[in-house]
Amino acid sequence: MSKTLSGTALEQVFDLIATSIDDAGVENERAFLATLALALAQKTGSVSDVADAVAAAKRAIEE
Amino acid sequence: MATYEGQRRSLYFDYPYYPFRRPAEMAGARPVHPVVIVGGGPVGVTAALELARFGVPAVVVEADDTVAEGSRAICFSRRTLEILDVLGVAPAVMAKALPWTHGTSYYKDKQVFRLEMPHGDQEKFYPMVNLQQCYLEKFIIDRAAEEPLIDLRWQSRVVGVAAGPDRVTLDIETPDGRYPLTADYVVAADGARSAMRNLMGLALKGQSYEGRYLIADILLKSHYPTERRAWFDPPSNPGSTILMHKQPEDIWRIDYQLKDGEDADIELQEDRIRARIADHLAFIGETAPWQLDWHSVYKAHSLCLDSYVHGRVMFAGDAAHLVPIFGVRGLNSGIADANNLGWKLAAVARGEALPSLLQSYSDERRAATLDVFDNAGKSTVFMTPPSRGYALMREAALRLSVHETFPRTLINPRQSQPFYYRDSVLNTADDPAFTGGPPPGSLPPNEKLPDGAYLSDRIGRAFSIIAFSAAMRDRLAPWLAQHSDISTLLLDGAGRDIFAAADDSLYLLRPDGHVAARWKHVAAAIAADSLDAALSRARGAL
């Protein structure tokens, strides 16, 4: 990836997404997260960056 | 000597008994004490020792007849050790405490974070030590008992407060009846359920967190080293978070989160607690027999008073603020309160500073509390996610941390650090010529000096000056001759690098070691004027 987040920025992102999941509500949570993933993918401008992130996420839920 | 006959028992600690003795007031005397401290816990007695080192006597009144029960606060920071060292308590603490520098966090059964606290062989103290609070309290009280300026009065409960413009009179209830106790100033260090706070109609404000933790001490012989261990969602207690710390005398502290929906009445039964602990010990491979010593329940709060100074009454420690347990800032920040208040109250009580200096105690320590709320709040949200969104995000961060480095910063427990009084009115505006070193309001690193002593050994008796060349020190001789209470330290070796100093630089340090002012290139002709102005400001004359 070309850019990374500082520790403080990562904390802000953590809070923002956590509270947004709560705002979405349980019934819209999956739709919100999938939409967020797609919007972030477009921001990266890179298929290989998205593929790397998908691989990391897959690995994280395998175990 | 009488022995303790109360309810507190432990597998490792003999509770001392502190008898009631009739004070002069009960024989009709009506002295006005310079300072009365309410609360004989670690913060109150540390405040008394701080006052004593500046020659100010204090009466300490404590409702209890022994020290607090159980391990309670167990992690003490390097800064706390430095403060206790100046007061003569650190040798007893270090002879008993277990030092540590590392921690490990696990998600389920996988390691996801390794905490490493900087520590080198040039440090006087470890970044953190573990010691049961009952030991710490006893060591502080033992030291205070040797101090002729401290009058410890046990089994003496405050039941009334009359706070006037010139003095404060407390109504003290004892086993032999009541008496009035009058002082110029009162320090309220009487803990989370402060009677002083209630009697004065003051309330803590802020937020409380939902998650609850069961905290327990067990006696277990184990060779596992002293470090902080945390398990998120462990197989031994799915959905919970567990913390484990080694303490002296083969005592292990285990804190585990009570999950939403768990029935507190069932979870607090000793059989249930034993079963939970047994499951966890089996999971981590501890097979030796063990015994439960003490347990309690903990809920995180971020609550504080609007001001720590109310007329002639100063609040300190848990009486002034309740902070979350995560990051070990509770008692450590209370000790820092006592350290900040001690020199200021002593100077005001001795008539050497204006009462306005006391307002800076509230301003500086309240800023420190709000910083704790910010840091500990983040830790608390991670340790006990307050909502589904936070729980999902924590799970994501933990799962990713097994193989990825970047999310591990979110798992960091953000251990207590000395607070930088950046915005204090006592600071003289920084000299823009400095490009490094500790700025006004901050605490310099505890540098090892060429003679083997440490910076903290040489400062902290009063205000002090650091000069970085013998020529500069000699040029200050006339000024120093007029300020015999100010000590001078010469740092002309490698030690001056950390201060980003030149031959003609000067630092002025407060009695608590924080920087009050500094000059990169001070001409000898103006040094005296600059020092006078900075000293006057740091003593509260603004």
Short mmCIF file of N, CA, C and O in Angstrom, two decimals, chain B residues 53-135:
data_model
loop_
_atom_site.label_atom_id
_atom_site.label_comp_id
_atom_site.label_asym_id
_atom_site.label_seq_id
_atom_site.Cartn_x
_atom_site.Cartn_y
_atom_site.Cartn_z
N ARG B 53 9.07 16.94 54.51
CA ARG B 53 10.40 17.19 53.95
C ARG B 53 10.64 18.68 53.72
O ARG B 53 11.77 19.11 53.53
N PHE B 54 9.55 19.46 53.73
CA PHE B 54 9.71 20.92 53.67
C PHE B 54 9.51 21.55 55.04
O PHE B 54 9.33 22.76 55.15
N GLY B 55 9.50 20.72 56.09
CA GLY B 55 9.47 21.24 57.45
C GLY B 55 8.09 21.63 57.96
O GLY B 55 7.97 22.30 58.98
N VAL B 56 7.03 21.20 57.26
CA VAL B 56 5.68 21.56 57.69
C VAL B 56 5.01 20.36 58.38
O VAL B 56 4.90 19.28 57.79
N PRO B 57 4.57 20.54 59.65
CA PRO B 57 3.93 19.43 60.35
C PRO B 57 2.51 19.17 59.84
O PRO B 57 1.86 20.08 59.33
N ALA B 58 2.06 17.94 59.99
CA ALA B 58 0.70 17.60 59.57
C ALA B 58 0.10 16.57 60.52
O ALA B 58 0.80 15.69 61.02
N VAL B 59 -1.20 16.73 60.77
CA VAL B 59 -1.98 15.73 61.50
C VAL B 59 -2.73 14.91 60.46
O VAL B 59 -3.36 15.48 59.57
N VAL B 60 -2.61 13.58 60.55
CA VAL B 60 -3.34 12.71 59.63
C VAL B 60 -4.43 11.99 60.41
O VAL B 60 -4.13 11.34 61.42
N VAL B 61 -5.69 12.13 60.00
CA VAL B 61 -6.78 11.40 60.66
C VAL B 61 -7.30 10.31 59.73
O VAL B 61 -7.56 10.55 58.55
N GLU B 62 -7.43 9.12 60.27
CA GLU B 62 -7.87 7.96 59.48
C GLU B 62 -8.92 7.18 60.28
O GLU B 62 -8.70 6.87 61.45
N ALA B 63 -10.04 6.87 59.63
CA ALA B 63 -11.12 6.18 60.31
C ALA B 63 -10.75 4.74 60.66
O ALA B 63 -11.19 4.21 61.69
N ASP B 64 -9.93 4.12 59.86
CA ASP B 64 -9.64 2.69 60.00
C ASP B 64 -8.58 2.44 61.08
O ASP B 64 -7.96 3.37 61.60
N ASP B 65 -8.36 1.15 61.41
CA ASP B 65 -7.35 0.78 62.39
C ASP B 65 -6.26 -0.10 61.79
O ASP B 65 -5.45 -0.69 62.50
N THR B 66 -6.25 -0.20 60.45
CA THR B 66 -5.21 -0.98 59.77
C THR B 66 -5.16 -0.50 58.32
O THR B 66 -5.78 0.51 57.98
N VAL B 67 -4.37 -1.20 57.50
CA VAL B 67 -4.27 -0.80 56.09
C VAL B 67 -5.42 -1.43 55.29
O VAL B 67 -6.11 -2.31 55.78
N ALA B 68 -5.59 -0.97 54.05
CA ALA B 68 -6.68 -1.46 53.20
C ALA B 68 -6.50 -2.94 52.87
O ALA B 68 -5.38 -3.44 52.80
N GLU B 69 -7.63 -3.61 52.68
CA GLU B 69 -7.60 -5.06 52.47
C GLU B 69 -7.35 -5.43 51.01
O GLU B 69 -7.89 -4.81 50.11
N GLY B 70 -6.55 -6.46 50.82
CA GLY B 70 -6.36 -7.03 49.49
C GLY B 70 -5.28 -6.34 48.69
O GLY B 70 -4.71 -5.35 49.11
N SER B 71 -5.02 -6.87 47.49
CA SER B 71 -3.89 -6.35 46.71
C SER B 71 -4.21 -4.98 46.11
O SER B 71 -3.36 -4.12 46.00
N ARG B 72 -5.47 -4.78 45.69
CA ARG B 72 -5.93 -3.49 45.13
C ARG B 72 -4.97 -2.95 44.07
O ARG B 72 -4.75 -3.60 43.07
N ALA B 73 -4.40 -1.74 44.28
CA ALA B 73 -3.46 -1.20 43.29
C ALA B 73 -2.17 -2.01 43.40
O ALA B 73 -1.59 -2.10 44.48
N ILE B 74 -1.73 -2.61 42.31
CA ILE B 74 -0.54 -3.46 42.43
C ILE B 74 0.62 -3.01 41.55
O ILE B 74 1.74 -3.45 41.77
N CYS B 75 0.40 -2.17 40.54
CA CYS B 75 1.47 -1.80 39.63
C CYS B 75 1.91 -0.37 39.91
O CYS B 75 1.11 0.56 39.83
N PHE B 76 3.18 -0.20 40.25
CA PHE B 76 3.69 1.13 40.56
C PHE B 76 4.74 1.53 39.53
O PHE B 76 5.64 0.77 39.22
N SER B 77 4.56 2.76 39.03
CA SER B 77 5.39 3.22 37.92
C SER B 77 6.74 3.74 38.40
O SER B 77 6.93 4.03 39.59
N ARG B 78 7.65 3.89 37.45
CA ARG B 78 8.98 4.45 37.73
C ARG B 78 8.84 5.82 38.41
O ARG B 78 9.55 6.12 39.36
N ARG B 79 7.91 6.63 37.94
CA ARG B 79 7.74 7.96 38.53
C ARG B 79 7.30 7.86 39.99
O ARG B 79 7.79 8.61 40.84
N THR B 80 6.40 6.94 40.29
CA THR B 80 5.98 6.74 41.68
C THR B 80 7.17 6.34 42.54
O THR B 80 7.33 6.83 43.66
N LEU B 81 8.03 5.47 41.99
CA LEU B 81 9.20 5.04 42.76
C LEU B 81 10.15 6.21 43.00
O LEU B 81 10.74 6.33 44.08
N GLU B 82 10.29 7.09 42.01
CA GLU B 82 11.16 8.27 42.18
C GLU B 82 10.61 9.17 43.30
O GLU B 82 11.37 9.68 44.12
N ILE B 83 9.29 9.35 43.30
CA ILE B 83 8.67 10.19 44.33
C ILE B 83 8.87 9.56 45.71
O ILE B 83 9.27 10.23 46.67
N LEU B 84 8.62 8.26 45.80
CA LEU B 84 8.78 7.57 47.09
C LEU B 84 10.23 7.52 47.52
O LEU B 84 10.54 7.48 48.72
N ASP B 85 11.16 7.55 46.55
CA ASP B 85 12.59 7.51 46.86
C ASP B 85 13.01 8.77 47.62
O ASP B 85 13.72 8.70 48.63
N VAL B 86 12.55 9.91 47.15
CA VAL B 86 12.88 11.18 47.82
C VAL B 86 12.34 11.17 49.26
O VAL B 86 12.92 11.77 50.15
N LEU B 87 11.22 10.45 49.45
CA LEU B 87 10.59 10.41 50.78
C LEU B 87 11.16 9.30 51.66
O LEU B 87 10.71 9.12 52.80
N GLY B 88 12.10 8.52 51.14
CA GLY B 88 12.73 7.48 51.95
C GLY B 88 11.96 6.18 52.01
O GLY B 88 12.24 5.32 52.85
N VAL B 89 10.98 5.99 51.12
CA VAL B 89 10.16 4.78 51.16
C VAL B 89 10.62 3.74 50.13
O VAL B 89 10.38 2.54 50.28
N ALA B 90 11.32 4.20 49.08
CA ALA B 90 11.66 3.30 47.97
C ALA B 90 12.49 2.08 48.39
O ALA B 90 12.26 0.99 47.88
N PRO B 91 13.47 2.20 49.33
CA PRO B 91 14.24 1.00 49.67
C PRO B 91 13.36 -0.16 50.16
O PRO B 91 13.56 -1.31 49.75
N ALA B 92 12.38 0.14 51.01
CA ALA B 92 11.49 -0.92 51.50
C ALA B 92 10.66 -1.49 50.36
O ALA B 92 10.45 -2.71 50.26
N VAL B 93 10.20 -0.62 49.46
CA VAL B 93 9.38 -1.07 48.33
C VAL B 93 10.21 -1.98 47.42
O VAL B 93 9.78 -3.07 47.05
N MET B 94 11.45 -1.52 47.10
CA MET B 94 12.26 -2.28 46.14
C MET B 94 12.73 -3.62 46.71
O MET B 94 12.99 -4.56 45.97
N ALA B 95 12.85 -3.68 48.05
CA ALA B 95 13.27 -4.94 48.66
C ALA B 95 12.18 -6.01 48.55
O ALA B 95 12.45 -7.20 48.66
N LYS B 96 10.94 -5.58 48.31
CA LYS B 96 9.82 -6.51 48.29
C LYS B 96 9.21 -6.67 46.90
O LYS B 96 8.78 -7.77 46.53
N ALA B 97 9.18 -5.58 46.14
CA ALA B 97 8.40 -5.55 44.89
C ALA B 97 9.06 -6.39 43.79
O ALA B 97 10.25 -6.67 43.83
N LEU B 98 8.26 -6.78 42.80
CA LEU B 98 8.75 -7.52 41.64
C LEU B 98 8.78 -6.60 40.43
O LEU B 98 7.75 -6.13 39.97
N PRO B 99 9.99 -6.31 39.90
CA PRO B 99 10.07 -5.42 38.73
C PRO B 99 9.71 -6.15 37.44
O PRO B 99 9.88 -7.36 37.34
N TRP B 100 9.23 -5.39 36.45
CA TRP B 100 8.95 -5.99 35.14
C TRP B 100 9.06 -4.97 34.03
O TRP B 100 8.98 -3.77 34.27
N THR B 101 9.25 -5.49 32.82
CA THR B 101 9.45 -4.63 31.65
C THR B 101 8.62 -5.08 30.45
O THR B 101 8.62 -4.39 29.44
N HIS B 102 7.98 -6.23 30.54
CA HIS B 102 7.32 -6.79 29.36
C HIS B 102 5.88 -7.20 29.64
O HIS B 102 5.49 -7.38 30.79
N GLY B 103 5.16 -7.38 28.56
CA GLY B 103 3.80 -7.89 28.66
C GLY B 103 3.45 -8.64 27.39
O GLY B 103 4.07 -8.43 26.34
N THR B 104 2.49 -9.55 27.49
CA THR B 104 2.04 -10.30 26.33
C THR B 104 0.53 -10.31 26.30
O THR B 104 -0.11 -10.54 27.33
N SER B 105 -0.03 -10.04 25.11
CA SER B 105 -1.48 -10.11 24.94
C SER B 105 -1.82 -11.24 23.98
O SER B 105 -1.10 -11.44 22.98
N TYR B 106 -2.88 -11.97 24.28
CA TYR B 106 -3.31 -13.10 23.47
C TYR B 106 -4.73 -12.90 22.98
O TYR B 106 -5.56 -12.34 23.72
N TYR B 107 -4.98 -13.35 21.74
CA TYR B 107 -6.36 -13.47 21.26
C TYR B 107 -6.65 -14.95 21.16
O TYR B 107 -5.93 -15.67 20.46
N LYS B 108 -7.65 -15.41 21.87
CA LYS B 108 -7.89 -16.84 22.06
C LYS B 108 -6.59 -17.46 22.60
O LYS B 108 -6.17 -17.09 23.68
N ASP B 109 -5.91 -18.32 21.82
CA ASP B 109 -4.67 -18.90 22.33
C ASP B 109 -3.43 -18.41 21.57
O ASP B 109 -2.36 -18.99 21.69
N LYS B 110 -3.60 -17.33 20.78
CA LYS B 110 -2.47 -16.85 19.96
C LYS B 110 -1.96 -15.50 20.47
O LYS B 110 -2.73 -14.63 20.80
N GLN B 111 -0.62 -15.37 20.47
CA GLN B 111 -0.04 -14.09 20.88
C GLN B 111 -0.29 -13.04 19.80
O GLN B 111 -0.06 -13.27 18.62
N VAL B 112 -0.79 -11.86 20.21
CA VAL B 112 -1.06 -10.79 19.25
C VAL B 112 -0.31 -9.50 19.55
O VAL B 112 -0.28 -8.59 18.73
N PHE B 113 0.28 -9.38 20.74
CA PHE B 113 0.99 -8.13 21.07
C PHE B 113 2.04 -8.41 22.14
O PHE B 113 1.80 -9.18 23.08
N ARG B 114 3.19 -7.79 21.94
CA ARG B 114 4.26 -7.90 22.94
C ARG B 114 4.57 -6.49 23.42
O ARG B 114 5.02 -5.63 22.63
N LEU B 115 4.29 -6.23 24.68
CA LEU B 115 4.58 -4.92 25.29
C LEU B 115 6.03 -4.90 25.75
O LEU B 115 6.47 -5.81 26.45
N GLU B 116 6.77 -3.88 25.32
CA GLU B 116 8.15 -3.74 25.80
C GLU B 116 8.32 -2.32 26.30
O GLU B 116 8.23 -1.37 25.54
N MET B 117 8.57 -2.17 27.59
CA MET B 117 8.76 -0.84 28.16
C MET B 117 10.26 -0.55 28.20
O MET B 117 11.04 -1.37 28.67
N PRO B 118 10.67 0.62 27.69
CA PRO B 118 12.10 0.93 27.61
C PRO B 118 12.77 0.83 28.99
O PRO B 118 12.24 1.36 29.97
N HIS B 119 13.89 0.14 29.03
CA HIS B 119 14.64 0.04 30.29
C HIS B 119 16.09 -0.27 29.99
O HIS B 119 16.39 -1.20 29.26
N GLY B 120 17.00 0.54 30.54
CA GLY B 120 18.42 0.30 30.32
C GLY B 120 19.14 0.21 31.65
O GLY B 120 18.57 0.48 32.71
N ASP B 121 20.41 -0.15 31.60
CA ASP B 121 21.16 -0.32 32.85
C ASP B 121 21.53 1.03 33.48
O ASP B 121 22.12 1.08 34.55
N GLN B 122 21.20 2.15 32.78
CA GLN B 122 21.46 3.46 33.36
C GLN B 122 20.25 4.00 34.14
O GLN B 122 20.28 5.12 34.62
N GLU B 123 19.18 3.21 34.23
CA GLU B 123 17.98 3.66 34.94
C GLU B 123 18.09 3.33 36.42
O GLU B 123 18.58 2.26 36.79
N LYS B 124 17.59 4.24 37.26
CA LYS B 124 17.60 3.94 38.70
C LYS B 124 16.50 2.94 39.05
O LYS B 124 16.70 2.08 39.90
N PHE B 125 15.34 3.07 38.40
CA PHE B 125 14.21 2.19 38.71
C PHE B 125 13.66 1.54 37.45
O PHE B 125 13.75 2.09 36.37
N TYR B 126 13.06 0.38 37.63
CA TYR B 126 12.38 -0.29 36.54
C TYR B 126 11.15 0.54 36.12
O TYR B 126 10.63 1.32 36.92
N PRO B 127 10.69 0.35 34.89
CA PRO B 127 9.51 1.10 34.45
C PRO B 127 8.27 0.78 35.28
O PRO B 127 7.39 1.63 35.43
N MET B 128 8.21 -0.45 35.83
CA MET B 128 7.05 -0.83 36.62
C MET B 128 7.45 -1.90 37.64
O MET B 128 8.33 -2.71 37.35
N VAL B 129 6.84 -1.84 38.81
CA VAL B 129 7.01 -2.93 39.77
C VAL B 129 5.64 -3.35 40.28
O VAL B 129 4.70 -2.55 40.30
N ASN B 130 5.53 -4.62 40.68
CA ASN B 130 4.30 -5.12 41.27
C ASN B 130 4.46 -5.30 42.78
O ASN B 130 5.45 -5.89 43.24
N LEU B 131 3.50 -4.79 43.52
CA LEU B 131 3.50 -4.92 44.98
C LEU B 131 2.05 -4.73 45.46
O LEU B 131 1.37 -3.81 45.01
N GLN B 132 1.63 -5.61 46.36
CA GLN B 132 0.28 -5.45 46.89
C GLN B 132 0.17 -4.10 47.62
O GLN B 132 1.08 -3.69 48.33
N GLN B 133 -0.98 -3.44 47.47
CA GLN B 133 -1.16 -2.12 48.07
C GLN B 133 -1.00 -2.17 49.60
O GLN B 133 -0.51 -1.21 50.20
N CYS B 134 -1.39 -3.29 50.22
CA CYS B 134 -1.27 -3.36 51.69
C CYS B 134 0.20 -3.20 52.11
O CYS B 134 0.49 -2.54 53.12
N TYR B 135 1.12 -3.80 51.34
CA TYR B 135 2.55 -3.61 51.66
C TYR B 135 2.95 -2.15 51.46
O TYR B 135 3.64 -1.56 52.28
#
